[in-house]
Amino acid sequence: MPFNDLQQIQPSKTGRKHFAVLLDPDNLTEASCLNLIDVSASHPIDFFFVGGSLITTDNQAGIIRLLKKNTATPVILFPSNSQHIDQQADGILLLSLISGRNPDFLIGQHVLAAPTLKASGLQVYPTGYILVDSGRQTTASYMSGTTPIPHDKPAIAACTAMAGELLGLRYIYLDGGSGALTPVAPDMIMAVREAVDIPIIVGGGINTTTRATTALEAGADVIVIGNHIEKNPGFLAEVSNLVSSYNVTLDVHR
Ligand code: 1GP
């Protein structure tokens, strides 16, 4: 069964695993979105995340409308700035870019968004967003004007996540960025897992089931996949099966 309340995730190295599909409104047509909804009907996922680091079209509202009309899977905004709030969605990752030192993405955009968010019915998920170097500059890093954490510095990521948790953030999102050449390294995920007691979301460059397994085994509670599913919708089914196999094993041993 898919798991559809981000608030109820129990963070754990061996706990239940979750799968989010990231939909970038710039890269989807109505037909490709409906196709993914169709695949997810027989291969359940936990969440649709909608957003991108740079949105150049006005497709987002239409994509969310399509999702809300055709699937019960929760739709969670993954916004790049305060302009991308859409009340049709179920919730929003309120991302504070704690790996960076750009005040606009640490608190500035949040100030702009706050009145709209307070008045909306959106479930707000306060998230420490950590960008990790993935072998090339990503749109997220360029657009935010921040330097990602070096790939081979798990201690920096762990201390950053710890600080985020101490500041009251409820989720940590470790992201190599969309289309990352190298996903976040397992030793970094493990270090963060050891450092915090809040759920860890991991994404960026997960384009094989081996990479998905590595992230899950290292302690990711939620894995996020965008690019590779856009190119190959069948990958949604493969990862859905993989995540289900983890959770079935858990259920059998309970
Ligand atoms: C990007 O974590 C997401 O912010 C997903 O990355 O598109 O590389 O799967 P991909």
XYZ file of N, CA, C and O and ligand atoms in Angstrom, residues 22 78 129 173 175 177-180 203-206 224-227, ligand 1:
78
model
N 9.002 13.190 -8.892
C 9.062 14.634 -9.099
C 8.641 14.980 -10.520
O 9.218 14.486 -11.495
N 7.134 21.455 -4.611
C 8.583 21.505 -4.394
C 9.031 22.809 -5.086
O 9.506 22.806 -6.212
N 16.880 21.978 3.275
C 17.254 21.539 1.927
C 18.776 21.631 1.794
O 19.362 22.706 1.980
N 16.229 17.211 3.239
C 16.220 16.783 1.833
C 17.645 16.914 1.317
O 18.162 18.017 1.153
N 19.939 16.604 -1.720
C 19.652 16.620 -3.162
C 20.920 16.868 -3.978
O 21.615 17.873 -3.773
N 20.609 17.449 -6.961
C 20.087 18.336 -8.008
C 19.580 17.503 -9.170
O 20.029 16.379 -9.411
N 18.670 18.099 -9.889
C 18.036 17.370 -10.978
C 19.057 16.977 -12.049
O 19.844 17.804 -12.502
N 19.042 15.711 -12.426
C 19.975 15.225 -13.440
C 21.400 15.096 -12.929
O 22.347 15.081 -13.730
N 21.551 14.972 -11.617
C 22.897 14.830 -11.040
C 23.663 13.691 -11.716
O 23.089 12.629 -11.970
N 17.328 12.734 -3.228
C 17.059 12.760 -4.667
C 18.254 13.254 -5.446
O 19.289 13.626 -4.894
N 18.074 13.237 -6.765
C 19.123 13.720 -7.666
C 19.920 12.585 -8.272
O 20.691 11.920 -7.596
N 19.695 12.329 -9.560
C 20.520 11.351 -10.272
C 20.207 9.898 -9.965
O 20.997 9.014 -10.313
N 19.064 9.629 -9.352
C 18.699 8.219 -9.119
C 18.063 7.712 -10.417
O 16.904 8.004 -10.714
N 13.399 10.389 -4.190
C 12.702 11.225 -5.170
C 13.344 11.007 -6.536
O 14.571 11.079 -6.658
N 12.505 10.749 -7.523
C 13.026 10.547 -8.881
C 12.226 11.403 -9.858
O 10.990 11.386 -9.847
N 12.960 12.152 -10.674
C 12.325 12.998 -11.674
C 12.749 12.617 -13.076
O 12.050 11.891 -13.800
N 13.950 13.083 -13.449
C 14.452 12.943 -14.820
C 14.261 11.577 -15.454
O 13.755 11.468 -16.570
C 15.799 16.991 -8.068
O 15.831 15.351 -6.363
C 15.231 15.723 -7.535
O 15.643 18.038 -7.180
C 15.162 14.633 -8.568
O 16.345 14.545 -9.317
O 15.528 14.601 -11.664
O 17.799 13.702 -11.119
O 15.753 12.423 -10.511
P 16.341 13.769 -10.731
